Coordinates of C-alpha atoms in Angstrom, one line a residue:
Chain A
M1 CA -76.6 -36.4 53.0
S2 CA -74.0 -34.6 50.9
A3 CA -75.9 -31.2 51.3
A4 CA -75.3 -31.5 55.1
A5 CA -71.7 -31.8 54.8
P6 CA -69.9 -29.4 56.7
P7 CA -67.6 -27.4 54.2
T8 CA -63.9 -28.3 54.8
Q9 CA -61.0 -27.4 52.9
D10 CA -61.2 -30.6 50.7
H11 CA -64.6 -30.6 50.1
R12 CA -64.8 -26.8 49.1
R13 CA -62.4 -27.5 46.6
A14 CA -64.1 -30.7 45.4
R15 CA -67.2 -28.6 45.3
T16 CA -66.4 -25.7 43.4
G17 CA -63.6 -27.5 41.2
H18 CA -60.9 -25.1 39.7
G19 CA -62.4 -22.0 38.5
A20 CA -61.1 -22.4 34.9
R21 CA -61.5 -26.2 34.9
A22 CA -64.9 -25.8 35.6
G23 CA -65.4 -23.4 32.8
R24 CA -63.7 -26.0 30.3
A25 CA -65.8 -28.8 31.6
W26 CA -69.2 -26.6 30.5
V27 CA -67.5 -25.8 27.0
M28 CA -66.7 -29.5 26.8
L29 CA -70.1 -30.5 27.7
A30 CA -71.6 -27.8 25.0
L31 CA -69.3 -29.3 22.3
L32 CA -70.3 -32.9 23.1
F33 CA -73.6 -31.9 22.7
G34 CA -72.9 -30.3 19.3
A35 CA -71.3 -33.7 18.5
L36 CA -74.2 -35.8 19.5
F37 CA -76.8 -33.9 17.5
L38 CA -74.4 -33.8 14.2
S39 CA -73.6 -37.7 14.8
A40 CA -77.1 -38.4 15.2
V41 CA -78.3 -36.5 11.8
I42 CA -75.1 -38.3 9.9
A43 CA -75.7 -41.8 11.8
A44 CA -79.3 -41.5 10.7
G45 CA -78.2 -41.9 7.0
L46 CA -75.9 -44.7 7.3
G47 CA -76.8 -48.6 7.4
A48 CA -78.0 -50.9 4.6
V49 CA -79.3 -47.8 2.9
H50 CA -77.5 -44.6 2.7
Y51 CA -79.1 -41.0 2.9
S52 CA -77.3 -37.8 3.0
P53 CA -77.8 -35.7 5.9
V54 CA -80.2 -33.4 3.9
Q55 CA -82.4 -36.0 3.0
V56 CA -82.3 -37.1 6.9
L57 CA -83.4 -33.9 7.8
A58 CA -86.0 -33.7 5.1
A59 CA -87.8 -37.0 6.0
L60 CA -87.6 -35.8 9.9
R61 CA -89.4 -32.6 8.7
H62 CA -92.0 -34.5 6.5
G63 CA -93.0 -36.0 9.9
P64 CA -93.4 -39.9 10.6
P65 CA -95.1 -42.1 7.7
N66 CA -98.7 -42.8 7.4
L67 CA -98.5 -46.5 7.2
D68 CA -102.1 -46.9 6.5
S69 CA -101.9 -44.7 3.3
A70 CA -101.0 -46.6 0.1
D71 CA -97.8 -44.2 -0.5
I72 CA -95.3 -45.6 1.7
D73 CA -92.0 -44.1 1.4
P74 CA -89.3 -46.2 2.3
A75 CA -86.7 -43.6 3.2
R76 CA -89.4 -42.1 5.9
I77 CA -90.2 -45.8 7.3
T78 CA -86.4 -46.6 7.4
L79 CA -85.9 -43.3 9.3
W80 CA -88.8 -43.1 11.3
S81 CA -89.4 -46.6 12.2
L82 CA -86.1 -48.2 12.1
R83 CA -83.4 -45.9 12.6
L84 CA -84.9 -43.0 15.0
P85 CA -85.9 -45.6 17.6
R86 CA -82.5 -46.9 17.5
I87 CA -80.4 -44.0 17.5
L88 CA -82.4 -42.8 20.4
M89 CA -82.2 -46.0 22.1
A90 CA -78.5 -45.8 21.7
M91 CA -78.3 -42.4 23.2
V92 CA -80.4 -43.5 26.2
V93 CA -78.4 -46.8 26.5
G94 CA -75.1 -45.1 26.3
G95 CA -76.1 -42.4 28.8
S96 CA -77.6 -44.8 31.1
L97 CA -74.3 -47.2 31.1
A98 CA -71.6 -44.4 31.4
T99 CA -73.4 -42.6 34.5
S100 CA -74.1 -46.2 36.2
G101 CA -70.6 -46.7 35.2
V102 CA -69.6 -43.3 37.2
A103 CA -71.7 -44.5 40.2
L104 CA -69.8 -47.9 40.4
Q105 CA -66.3 -46.5 40.0
S106 CA -67.2 -43.9 42.9
L107 CA -69.2 -46.5 44.9
L108 CA -66.4 -48.8 44.7
R109 CA -63.5 -46.5 44.4
N110 CA -61.9 -48.5 41.6
D111 CA -61.5 -47.3 37.9
L112 CA -62.2 -50.8 36.7
A113 CA -65.7 -51.1 37.7
D114 CA -68.1 -51.3 34.9
P115 CA -71.7 -52.7 35.0
Y116 CA -70.8 -55.6 32.7
V117 CA -67.5 -56.5 34.8
V118 CA -69.0 -56.2 38.1
G119 CA -72.0 -58.5 36.9
V120 CA -74.8 -56.2 37.3
S121 CA -75.3 -56.7 33.6
S122 CA -75.8 -60.6 33.8
G123 CA -78.3 -60.0 37.1
A124 CA -80.3 -57.5 35.1
S125 CA -80.0 -60.0 32.1
V126 CA -81.5 -63.1 34.3
G127 CA -84.3 -60.8 35.5
A128 CA -85.2 -59.7 32.1
E129 CA -85.5 -63.3 30.8
I130 CA -87.7 -64.0 33.9
A131 CA -89.8 -61.5 32.7
Y132 CA -90.2 -62.6 29.0
L133 CA -90.4 -66.5 30.5
K134 CA -93.3 -65.8 32.5
H135 CA -95.0 -63.5 30.4
A136 CA -95.2 -60.8 33.1
E137 CA -95.0 -58.1 30.8
N138 CA -98.8 -59.0 29.6
V139 CA -99.8 -58.3 33.3
L140 CA -97.2 -55.3 34.0
G141 CA -96.8 -53.9 30.5
G142 CA -93.5 -52.7 28.6
A143 CA -91.9 -51.8 32.1
A144 CA -92.0 -55.4 33.1
A145 CA -88.9 -56.3 32.0
P146 CA -87.0 -53.6 33.1
L147 CA -88.3 -54.0 36.6
T148 CA -87.6 -57.6 36.8
A149 CA -83.8 -56.7 35.3
F150 CA -83.6 -54.1 38.0
A151 CA -84.5 -56.8 40.7
G152 CA -81.9 -59.0 39.0
G153 CA -79.2 -56.4 38.7
I154 CA -79.5 -55.1 42.3
A155 CA -79.3 -58.6 43.5
A156 CA -76.2 -59.4 41.7
M157 CA -74.7 -55.9 42.5
T158 CA -75.4 -56.5 46.5
L159 CA -73.6 -60.1 45.9
V160 CA -70.5 -58.8 44.5
Y161 CA -70.3 -55.8 46.5
G162 CA -70.8 -58.0 49.8
M163 CA -68.2 -60.6 48.6
A164 CA -65.6 -57.9 47.7
R165 CA -65.9 -55.6 50.9
R166 CA -63.6 -56.2 53.8
G167 CA -63.7 -54.1 56.7
G168 CA -64.7 -51.0 54.8
Q169 CA -62.4 -51.4 51.9
V170 CA -63.4 -53.0 48.5
L171 CA -60.5 -55.4 47.4
V172 CA -59.6 -55.1 43.8
T173 CA -58.9 -58.7 43.2
S174 CA -62.3 -59.6 45.5
L175 CA -64.2 -57.3 43.1
L176 CA -63.2 -58.9 40.0
L177 CA -63.5 -62.6 41.0
G178 CA -66.9 -61.7 42.6
G179 CA -68.2 -60.0 39.2
V180 CA -66.6 -63.2 37.6
V181 CA -68.3 -65.8 39.6
V182 CA -71.5 -64.1 39.6
S183 CA -71.7 -63.8 35.8
A184 CA -70.6 -67.1 35.3
F185 CA -73.3 -68.4 37.5
L186 CA -75.7 -66.2 35.8
G187 CA -74.8 -67.4 32.6
A188 CA -76.0 -70.6 33.3
V189 CA -79.3 -69.5 34.6
S190 CA -79.5 -67.7 31.3
T191 CA -78.5 -71.0 29.4
L192 CA -81.1 -72.9 31.3
I193 CA -84.0 -70.2 30.9
L194 CA -82.9 -70.3 27.0
Q195 CA -83.9 -74.2 27.2
L196 CA -87.1 -73.6 28.8
S197 CA -88.1 -70.6 26.7
S198 CA -90.4 -70.4 23.8
P199 CA -88.8 -69.8 20.2
D200 CA -89.4 -65.8 20.3
D201 CA -88.3 -65.7 23.9
A202 CA -85.4 -67.6 22.9
F203 CA -84.8 -64.8 20.1
R204 CA -84.8 -62.3 22.5
T205 CA -82.5 -64.1 24.8
L206 CA -80.2 -64.6 22.4
N207 CA -80.1 -61.3 21.2
R208 CA -79.7 -60.0 25.0
L209 CA -76.4 -62.1 25.4
M210 CA -74.3 -59.6 23.3
G211 CA -76.4 -56.9 23.2
S212 CA -78.5 -55.4 20.1
L213 CA -80.3 -52.2 19.3
Q214 CA -82.3 -53.4 16.0
D215 CA -85.6 -53.8 17.8
S216 CA -85.7 -50.8 19.7
T217 CA -89.2 -49.0 19.6
L218 CA -90.4 -45.6 20.4
P219 CA -92.3 -46.7 23.3
Q220 CA -89.0 -48.8 25.0
C221 CA -87.3 -45.7 24.5
A222 CA -89.8 -43.5 26.2
I223 CA -89.6 -46.1 29.1
A224 CA -85.6 -46.1 29.0
A225 CA -85.4 -42.3 29.1
A226 CA -87.5 -42.2 31.8
F227 CA -85.1 -44.4 33.7
L228 CA -82.2 -42.7 32.8
L229 CA -83.8 -39.1 33.9
F230 CA -84.6 -40.8 37.1
G231 CA -81.2 -42.1 37.4
A232 CA -79.2 -39.4 36.4
L233 CA -81.1 -37.1 38.6
A234 CA -80.7 -39.3 41.7
L235 CA -77.2 -39.7 41.0
F236 CA -76.7 -35.7 40.5
T237 CA -78.0 -35.3 44.0
Q238 CA -75.2 -37.3 45.0
S239 CA -72.3 -35.9 43.0
R240 CA -70.7 -33.9 45.8
A241 CA -71.2 -36.8 48.1
M242 CA -69.5 -38.7 45.7
N243 CA -66.6 -36.3 45.6
V244 CA -66.3 -36.8 49.2
F245 CA -66.5 -40.5 49.1
A246 CA -63.5 -40.6 46.8
L247 CA -61.4 -39.6 50.0
G248 CA -62.5 -43.0 51.5
E249 CA -65.6 -44.0 53.6
E250 CA -64.3 -42.9 56.8
S251 CA -63.3 -39.4 55.8
A252 CA -66.6 -39.3 53.9
K253 CA -68.4 -40.4 57.2
Q254 CA -66.5 -38.0 59.2
L255 CA -67.3 -35.4 56.8
G256 CA -70.8 -35.9 57.3
V257 CA -71.8 -38.1 54.6
D258 CA -74.4 -40.6 55.6
T259 CA -72.6 -43.4 54.1
E260 CA -75.0 -46.1 54.4
R261 CA -77.4 -44.3 52.4
F262 CA -75.3 -43.0 50.0
K263 CA -74.1 -46.3 49.1
S264 CA -77.5 -47.9 49.2
T265 CA -78.6 -45.2 46.7
L266 CA -75.6 -45.7 44.0
I267 CA -76.4 -49.4 44.3
V268 CA -79.7 -48.9 43.5
T269 CA -79.5 -46.5 40.9
A270 CA -76.4 -48.0 39.1
S271 CA -78.7 -51.2 39.1
L272 CA -81.8 -49.1 37.9
L273 CA -79.6 -47.5 35.2
T274 CA -78.1 -50.7 33.8
A275 CA -81.6 -52.7 34.3
S276 CA -83.3 -50.5 31.8
T277 CA -80.5 -50.6 29.0
V278 CA -80.5 -54.8 29.4
A279 CA -83.8 -55.0 29.4
F280 CA -84.2 -53.6 25.7
S281 CA -80.7 -54.0 24.1
G282 CA -79.2 -56.5 26.1
M283 CA -75.9 -56.6 27.7
I284 CA -73.3 -54.3 26.2
G285 CA -70.1 -54.3 27.9
F286 CA -67.4 -51.9 28.7
V287 CA -69.3 -48.2 27.8
G288 CA -69.5 -47.9 31.6
L289 CA -65.9 -48.6 31.8
I290 CA -64.3 -46.3 29.1
V291 CA -66.9 -43.4 29.1
P292 CA -66.2 -42.4 33.0
H293 CA -62.6 -42.5 32.2
A294 CA -62.8 -40.2 29.3
A295 CA -65.4 -38.2 31.2
R296 CA -62.5 -37.0 33.7
R297 CA -60.1 -36.4 31.1
L298 CA -62.5 -34.4 29.2
A299 CA -63.8 -32.2 32.4
G300 CA -60.5 -31.7 33.4
T301 CA -61.4 -32.4 37.1
P302 CA -63.0 -35.6 39.0
D303 CA -65.6 -33.1 40.1
H304 CA -68.8 -35.4 39.9
V305 CA -70.8 -32.4 39.2
R306 CA -69.1 -31.8 35.9
V307 CA -68.1 -35.4 35.1
L308 CA -71.4 -36.7 35.4
P309 CA -73.4 -34.8 32.5
I310 CA -70.3 -35.0 30.4
A311 CA -70.4 -38.7 30.8
A312 CA -74.1 -39.1 30.1
V313 CA -73.8 -37.1 26.7
G314 CA -70.3 -38.7 26.2
G315 CA -71.8 -42.2 26.4
A316 CA -74.7 -41.2 24.3
L317 CA -72.2 -40.3 21.6
L318 CA -70.3 -43.6 21.9
M319 CA -73.0 -45.8 21.5
V320 CA -74.2 -43.8 18.4
W321 CA -71.8 -44.4 16.7
A322 CA -71.1 -48.0 18.0
D323 CA -74.5 -49.1 16.8
T324 CA -73.9 -47.3 13.5
L325 CA -71.0 -49.8 13.0
A326 CA -72.9 -52.4 14.4
R327 CA -75.6 -52.2 11.0
S328 CA -72.8 -51.3 8.5
V329 CA -69.6 -53.4 8.8
M330 CA -71.2 -56.6 8.0
P331 CA -71.6 -58.1 4.2
D332 CA -74.8 -59.3 2.9
N333 CA -76.6 -56.7 5.0
R334 CA -76.5 -58.6 8.4
E335 CA -75.7 -56.9 11.5
L336 CA -73.4 -57.4 14.2
P337 CA -74.4 -57.5 17.9
V338 CA -73.5 -54.0 19.3
G339 CA -72.0 -55.7 22.2
V340 CA -69.1 -57.2 20.1
I341 CA -68.0 -53.5 19.1
T342 CA -68.0 -52.0 22.5
A343 CA -66.2 -55.3 23.6
F344 CA -63.6 -54.8 20.8
L345 CA -63.0 -50.9 22.1
G346 CA -63.5 -52.0 25.8
A347 CA -61.4 -55.1 26.6
P348 CA -58.1 -53.7 25.6
F349 CA -59.0 -50.7 27.5
F350 CA -59.7 -52.6 30.8
I351 CA -56.1 -54.8 30.2
Y352 CA -54.5 -51.4 29.8
L353 CA -56.2 -50.2 33.2
L354 CA -55.6 -53.2 34.8
R355 CA -52.2 -53.0 34.3
R356 CA -51.5 -49.5 35.3
H357 CA -53.3 -50.7 38.7
G358 CA -50.5 -53.4 39.0
R359 CA -47.8 -50.5 39.2
Chain B
M1 CA -72.1 -75.6 4.5
K2 CA -74.0 -72.6 4.1
C3 CA -77.2 -73.6 5.2
R4 CA -75.6 -74.7 8.6
P5 CA -76.0 -71.5 10.7
F6 CA -79.9 -71.3 9.3
T7 CA -80.7 -74.6 10.3
A8 CA -78.8 -74.6 13.2
F9 CA -80.4 -71.4 14.4
A10 CA -84.0 -72.4 13.1
A11 CA -83.7 -75.4 14.9
L12 CA -82.8 -74.1 17.9
L13 CA -85.4 -71.7 17.6
I14 CA -88.1 -74.3 16.8
A15 CA -87.0 -76.6 19.5
F16 CA -87.9 -74.4 22.1
A17 CA -91.5 -74.5 20.8
A18 CA -93.6 -76.5 23.0
P19 CA -96.2 -78.3 21.6
V20 CA -97.5 -75.1 19.5
A21 CA -100.6 -75.6 17.5
H22 CA -99.1 -76.1 13.9
A23 CA -100.9 -73.9 11.8
K24 CA -101.7 -74.8 8.1
A25 CA -100.3 -72.6 5.4
K26 CA -101.7 -69.6 6.2
T27 CA -102.7 -66.6 3.4
A28 CA -102.2 -63.0 4.3
P29 CA -104.8 -60.3 4.0
A30 CA -105.5 -59.0 0.6
L31 CA -102.4 -58.1 -1.3
A32 CA -101.8 -55.0 -2.5
A33 CA -100.6 -56.2 -6.2
P34 CA -102.3 -59.4 -7.7
A35 CA -99.3 -60.2 -9.6
P36 CA -96.4 -59.0 -7.7
K37 CA -93.1 -57.6 -9.2
R38 CA -90.9 -57.2 -6.4
I39 CA -90.4 -60.4 -3.9
I40 CA -88.4 -61.0 -1.0
S41 CA -87.7 -64.2 0.1
L42 CA -86.8 -64.6 4.3
S43 CA -85.9 -68.2 4.1
P44 CA -83.9 -70.6 1.7
G45 CA -86.7 -73.0 1.3
V46 CA -88.9 -70.0 0.5
T47 CA -86.7 -69.2 -2.6
E48 CA -86.9 -72.7 -3.9
M49 CA -90.3 -72.5 -4.0
L50 CA -90.4 -69.1 -5.9
F51 CA -87.7 -70.1 -8.1
A52 CA -89.8 -73.0 -8.9
L53 CA -93.0 -71.2 -9.7
G54 CA -90.8 -69.3 -12.2
L55 CA -91.0 -66.1 -10.1
G56 CA -86.8 -66.2 -9.5
G57 CA -86.8 -62.9 -11.8
K58 CA -89.1 -61.0 -9.8
V59 CA -87.2 -62.1 -6.5
V60 CA -85.4 -58.8 -5.4
G61 CA -84.1 -59.9 -2.1
D62 CA -83.1 -63.0 -0.5
T63 CA -81.2 -64.2 2.7
M64 CA -77.3 -65.2 2.7
Y65 CA -78.1 -68.8 3.2
C66 CA -80.4 -68.7 -0.2
D67 CA -77.8 -70.8 -2.5
Y68 CA -80.2 -72.9 -4.6
P69 CA -80.7 -72.6 -7.5
E70 CA -77.6 -70.9 -8.6
A71 CA -79.1 -67.8 -9.5
A72 CA -80.2 -67.2 -5.9
K73 CA -77.0 -66.4 -4.9
K74 CA -76.7 -63.3 -6.7
I75 CA -79.9 -62.0 -5.4
T76 CA -79.4 -59.1 -3.1
K77 CA -79.1 -60.6 0.2
I78 CA -81.1 -58.9 2.9
G79 CA -79.3 -60.6 6.0
D80 CA -79.1 -63.9 8.0
V81 CA -81.8 -65.3 10.0
R82 CA -82.2 -61.6 11.6
P83 CA -83.3 -59.9 8.7
N84 CA -81.9 -56.5 8.0
Y85 CA -85.3 -54.3 8.0
E86 CA -83.9 -51.1 6.3
K87 CA -82.6 -53.3 3.4
I88 CA -86.1 -54.9 3.4
V89 CA -88.1 -51.7 3.2
S90 CA -85.6 -50.1 0.9
L91 CA -85.9 -52.9 -1.6
K92 CA -89.8 -51.5 -2.0
P93 CA -91.2 -55.1 -2.1
D94 CA -95.0 -55.7 -2.8
L95 CA -94.4 -59.3 -1.3
I96 CA -92.3 -60.7 1.5
V97 CA -92.7 -64.4 2.1
V98 CA -91.9 -65.5 5.3
D99 CA -91.3 -69.2 6.6
E100 CA -93.0 -68.5 10.1
V101 CA -91.5 -72.1 11.1
A102 CA -88.0 -70.5 11.1
E103 CA -89.2 -66.7 11.1
K104 CA -92.1 -65.9 13.7
S105 CA -90.7 -62.6 15.0
A106 CA -89.9 -61.3 11.5
V107 CA -93.7 -61.7 10.8
L108 CA -94.5 -59.6 13.7
R109 CA -91.9 -56.9 13.0
L110 CA -92.8 -56.6 9.2
R111 CA -96.4 -56.2 9.9
Q112 CA -95.7 -53.3 12.6
L113 CA -94.0 -51.8 9.3
R114 CA -96.7 -52.3 7.4
Q115 CA -94.8 -54.4 4.9
P116 CA -96.6 -56.9 2.6
V117 CA -95.9 -60.1 4.5
F118 CA -97.4 -63.4 3.1
V119 CA -96.7 -66.2 5.5
V120 CA -96.5 -69.8 5.0
H121 CA -95.7 -72.7 7.7
P122 CA -93.9 -75.4 5.5
D123 CA -93.5 -78.1 8.5
S124 CA -94.5 -81.2 6.4
F125 CA -94.3 -82.5 3.1
A126 CA -98.0 -81.7 2.2
A127 CA -97.8 -78.2 4.2
V128 CA -94.5 -77.6 1.6
E129 CA -97.2 -78.4 -1.1
R130 CA -99.6 -76.7 0.5
S131 CA -97.4 -73.2 0.8
L132 CA -96.7 -73.8 -2.8
I133 CA -100.3 -73.6 -3.9
V134 CA -101.0 -70.5 -1.8
I135 CA -98.1 -68.6 -3.0
G136 CA -99.0 -69.5 -6.5
D137 CA -102.6 -68.1 -5.8
A138 CA -100.9 -65.1 -4.7
T139 CA -98.8 -64.4 -7.4
G140 CA -100.8 -65.3 -10.5
R141 CA -99.1 -68.7 -10.6
A142 CA -101.5 -70.9 -9.8
A143 CA -101.1 -73.3 -12.8
Q144 CA -97.5 -73.6 -12.2
A145 CA -98.2 -74.6 -8.4
K146 CA -100.2 -77.2 -9.6
A147 CA -97.7 -78.5 -11.9
V148 CA -95.1 -78.3 -9.1
V149 CA -97.2 -80.0 -7.1
A150 CA -98.2 -82.8 -9.3
G151 CA -94.5 -83.5 -9.9
M152 CA -93.6 -83.5 -6.2
E153 CA -96.8 -85.7 -5.7
S154 CA -95.3 -88.2 -8.5
K155 CA -92.1 -88.1 -6.9
R156 CA -93.6 -88.9 -3.5
R157 CA -95.3 -91.9 -4.9
Q158 CA -92.4 -93.5 -6.2
A159 CA -90.6 -92.8 -3.2
A160 CA -93.4 -95.0 -1.4
S161 CA -93.1 -97.4 -3.9
F162 CA -89.8 -98.7 -2.7
A163 CA -91.2 -99.5 0.6
K164 CA -94.4 -101.0 -0.9
N165 CA -91.8 -103.5 -2.8
R166 CA -90.3 -104.6 0.7
P167 CA -93.2 -105.1 3.0
G168 CA -92.4 -105.3 7.0
T169 CA -88.9 -103.6 6.7
H170 CA -88.8 -99.8 8.1
P171 CA -85.3 -98.9 8.4
K172 CA -84.3 -97.0 11.2
V173 CA -82.9 -93.6 10.2
F174 CA -81.6 -91.0 12.3
F175 CA -81.3 -87.5 11.0
V176 CA -78.2 -85.2 12.0
A177 CA -79.3 -81.6 12.2
T178 CA -76.1 -80.4 13.6
L179 CA -73.3 -82.4 15.2
R180 CA -71.9 -80.4 17.8
P181 CA -74.0 -80.4 19.5
L182 CA -76.4 -83.2 18.4
W183 CA -79.5 -81.9 17.3
T184 CA -82.0 -83.9 15.2
A185 CA -85.7 -83.2 14.0
G186 CA -88.2 -85.2 15.6
R187 CA -92.3 -85.3 15.7
G188 CA -93.7 -82.4 13.4
T189 CA -90.7 -81.6 11.3
F190 CA -90.8 -82.0 7.8
V191 CA -87.5 -83.9 7.9
D192 CA -89.7 -86.5 10.0
D193 CA -92.1 -86.5 7.5
V194 CA -90.1 -87.1 4.7
V195 CA -88.3 -89.9 6.2
A196 CA -91.7 -91.5 7.0
I197 CA -92.6 -91.0 3.1
A198 CA -89.7 -92.6 2.4
G199 CA -90.4 -95.7 4.4
G200 CA -88.2 -95.1 7.3
E201 CA -88.8 -95.0 10.9
N202 CA -87.4 -91.8 12.5
V203 CA -85.4 -92.8 15.5
A204 CA -85.9 -89.6 17.1
H205 CA -89.9 -89.5 16.6
G206 CA -90.5 -89.7 20.0
V207 CA -88.8 -86.1 20.4
Q208 CA -91.1 -82.8 19.6
G209 CA -89.6 -80.9 17.0
Y210 CA -85.9 -79.9 16.7
A211 CA -84.2 -81.1 19.9
E212 CA -81.1 -82.0 21.0
Y213 CA -80.7 -85.8 21.1
S214 CA -78.1 -87.9 23.5
K215 CA -75.9 -90.3 22.2
E216 CA -76.8 -92.8 24.8
L217 CA -80.3 -92.6 23.4
L218 CA -78.9 -93.2 20.0
F219 CA -77.3 -96.2 21.2
S220 CA -80.4 -97.6 23.2
N221 CA -82.2 -97.5 19.7
P222 CA -79.5 -97.6 17.4
P223 CA -80.5 -96.5 13.6
S224 CA -79.9 -98.5 10.7
V225 CA -79.0 -95.5 8.4
I226 CA -77.7 -92.1 9.5
F227 CA -78.4 -88.6 7.3
A228 CA -76.5 -85.9 7.8
D229 CA -75.0 -82.8 5.9
D230 CA -71.8 -83.2 3.7
Q231 CA -69.6 -81.8 6.2
D232 CA -70.6 -83.8 9.3
L233 CA -70.2 -87.0 7.5
S234 CA -66.4 -87.5 8.2
A235 CA -66.8 -86.0 11.6
I236 CA -69.4 -88.6 12.4
R237 CA -67.0 -91.5 11.0
A238 CA -64.3 -90.1 13.3
D239 CA -66.5 -89.5 16.3
P240 CA -65.2 -92.3 18.9
A241 CA -68.5 -92.8 20.1
L242 CA -70.4 -92.6 17.0
R243 CA -68.5 -94.7 15.0
Q244 CA -69.3 -97.9 17.2
L245 CA -73.1 -97.5 16.0
P246 CA -73.8 -100.2 13.8
A247 CA -74.8 -97.7 10.9
V248 CA -71.6 -96.0 10.8
R249 CA -69.4 -99.7 11.2
T250 CA -71.7 -100.8 8.2
G251 CA -71.2 -97.6 6.1
R252 CA -74.9 -97.0 5.9
V253 CA -74.2 -93.2 6.4
A254 CA -75.4 -90.8 4.1
G255 CA -75.5 -87.1 3.0
D256 CA -78.4 -84.9 3.0
G257 CA -78.4 -84.6 -0.8
G258 CA -76.9 -81.3 -0.7
E259 CA -79.1 -80.1 1.5
M260 CA -82.4 -81.4 -0.1
I261 CA -83.5 -83.0 3.2
Q262 CA -83.0 -79.5 5.0
R263 CA -85.1 -77.6 3.1
P264 CA -88.8 -77.3 2.9
G265 CA -89.3 -76.6 -0.7
P266 CA -90.1 -78.3 -3.8
R267 CA -87.0 -80.4 -3.6
L268 CA -88.4 -82.0 -0.4
A269 CA -89.9 -84.5 -3.1
D270 CA -86.3 -85.1 -4.6
A271 CA -85.2 -85.8 -0.7
A272 CA -88.0 -88.5 -0.3
L273 CA -87.0 -90.3 -3.3
Y274 CA -83.3 -90.0 -2.5
I275 CA -83.9 -91.4 1.1
A276 CA -86.0 -94.1 -0.5
R277 CA -83.0 -95.6 -2.4
V278 CA -80.5 -94.9 0.2
L279 CA -82.7 -96.8 2.7
Y280 CA -83.8 -99.8 0.2
G281 CA -80.7 -100.1 -1.7
D282 CA -81.6 -98.9 -5.1
R283 CA -78.3 -97.1 -5.9
R284 CA -76.1 -97.4 -2.4

């Protein structure tokens, strides 16, 4: 474990960061939290119907509507039953995908990694579809889909990781090709399941293909938040090992990191974080790609102790706005799958990173 | 055609419905207002029913596919096959009429939000008539509903009379729901029902609900008349395989009557009449 690593020169530097930069990271984190709160209030007012921040705060202060009473105020229903769950879910999903991206980029020592690109999302998606198909959720309750999604995600991740790894090295081309192949295969499985499912399950499956937060509910937010809390804590305990692992697997081993345990922890955690988001909101790509990069820039240090929380809050911020766009941009009060928005942002960014890699 | 995504999507969804017990037009639990003033329709067929009952002026929201009658286009849109619940709630409806065949998940979501949902299940000619009656009862338009249904019945008898005049002939009919991929309406759909009423025999009667249909099957039991929406007509005539079908070679490919055949609403009676005329050569 990282805690047992002897304090070498490199490790100590990574651990403490550079004084000023570390301070800057915490200021940045505080600013991001402020922006997130502000965004949530503003975003709560945006959508098919607009409400001012004052109206939003008033509706929140009045508490959830009593749906059984005769007086049902549309503003309170919209804000409490529709937008609040979406915004909370957007935060949890963004945080989960971003931290999952940090974990994958650290594990694969490659900044092109992202749950979507690597195939974890597809695996989780198939897992969740199986839960709906078999009505496992009747037995296991609301957590059924995240759990089967977790199994699917971890299987896909292990497969891609195994394909990409050659003698302690993870090859970029193998990683990307592995991700493509596994995603393509899982896409076929998805289509097969779609053919076999009932109308409502087909609805959910179609929704899952490009991601949507429209059907979020508060209980789902709670389950996803529990997954995020657990996953983020697990990653945080590994943050120092992540710093050392960046020097290379052999170096990390020599510095006392139990690399096998480290790698399996990261695979499991990244799959767990991805799984809950996929189960509730479908496949949302590139958030796990963009946000870790931005987080490293904002933190001013590659130290994962600081990058992880900044990525989590930054991911939440990005998703809140992506979902706000998704529910506001189309005519006739239609909605865009939120995955369309993140792909529009993320795919060009991916190409940019890929070109930089080539150099 | 504007209805295509709706039809295709609904068809896709319905297709997955394994033999679901087809409920009759259901009535919702007691509604708040006996004569609703603010009605939302969640499907084009329902919109046509509401207008037929003289309730068009009270419709405050409908889908982007609701384009008949003309006035339906100008009503505030509440999304596509995925309704925008925020918009629905903000319109303060006192009645939301949902076609359960196409919009089952919306029913659950709207009930969760305690919205005044009224469910109809128009999956056959008779079920469309029943839907009109129950909507009429719920909206204080019982008399109009009876009149509309009586009109439908008279057209239905008229359509059926075409076949009666030519006993023993039941032209084989194939209905193209979507061309690529090729989807059709099988047993248990209102399309199948209206074809039978008009004296035709749906070659896809063997399949359940809306389903994908192979071209090979089409050649093994070739239809003598094909119905497709106007956009698909020329594509069918140009399709290297489909144009070999006897129906296409002899020019017995007809439009869907401006989506009449595709809408479970009052115009289904006109659709029956139209199909009968095409099949028995009154006009064509």
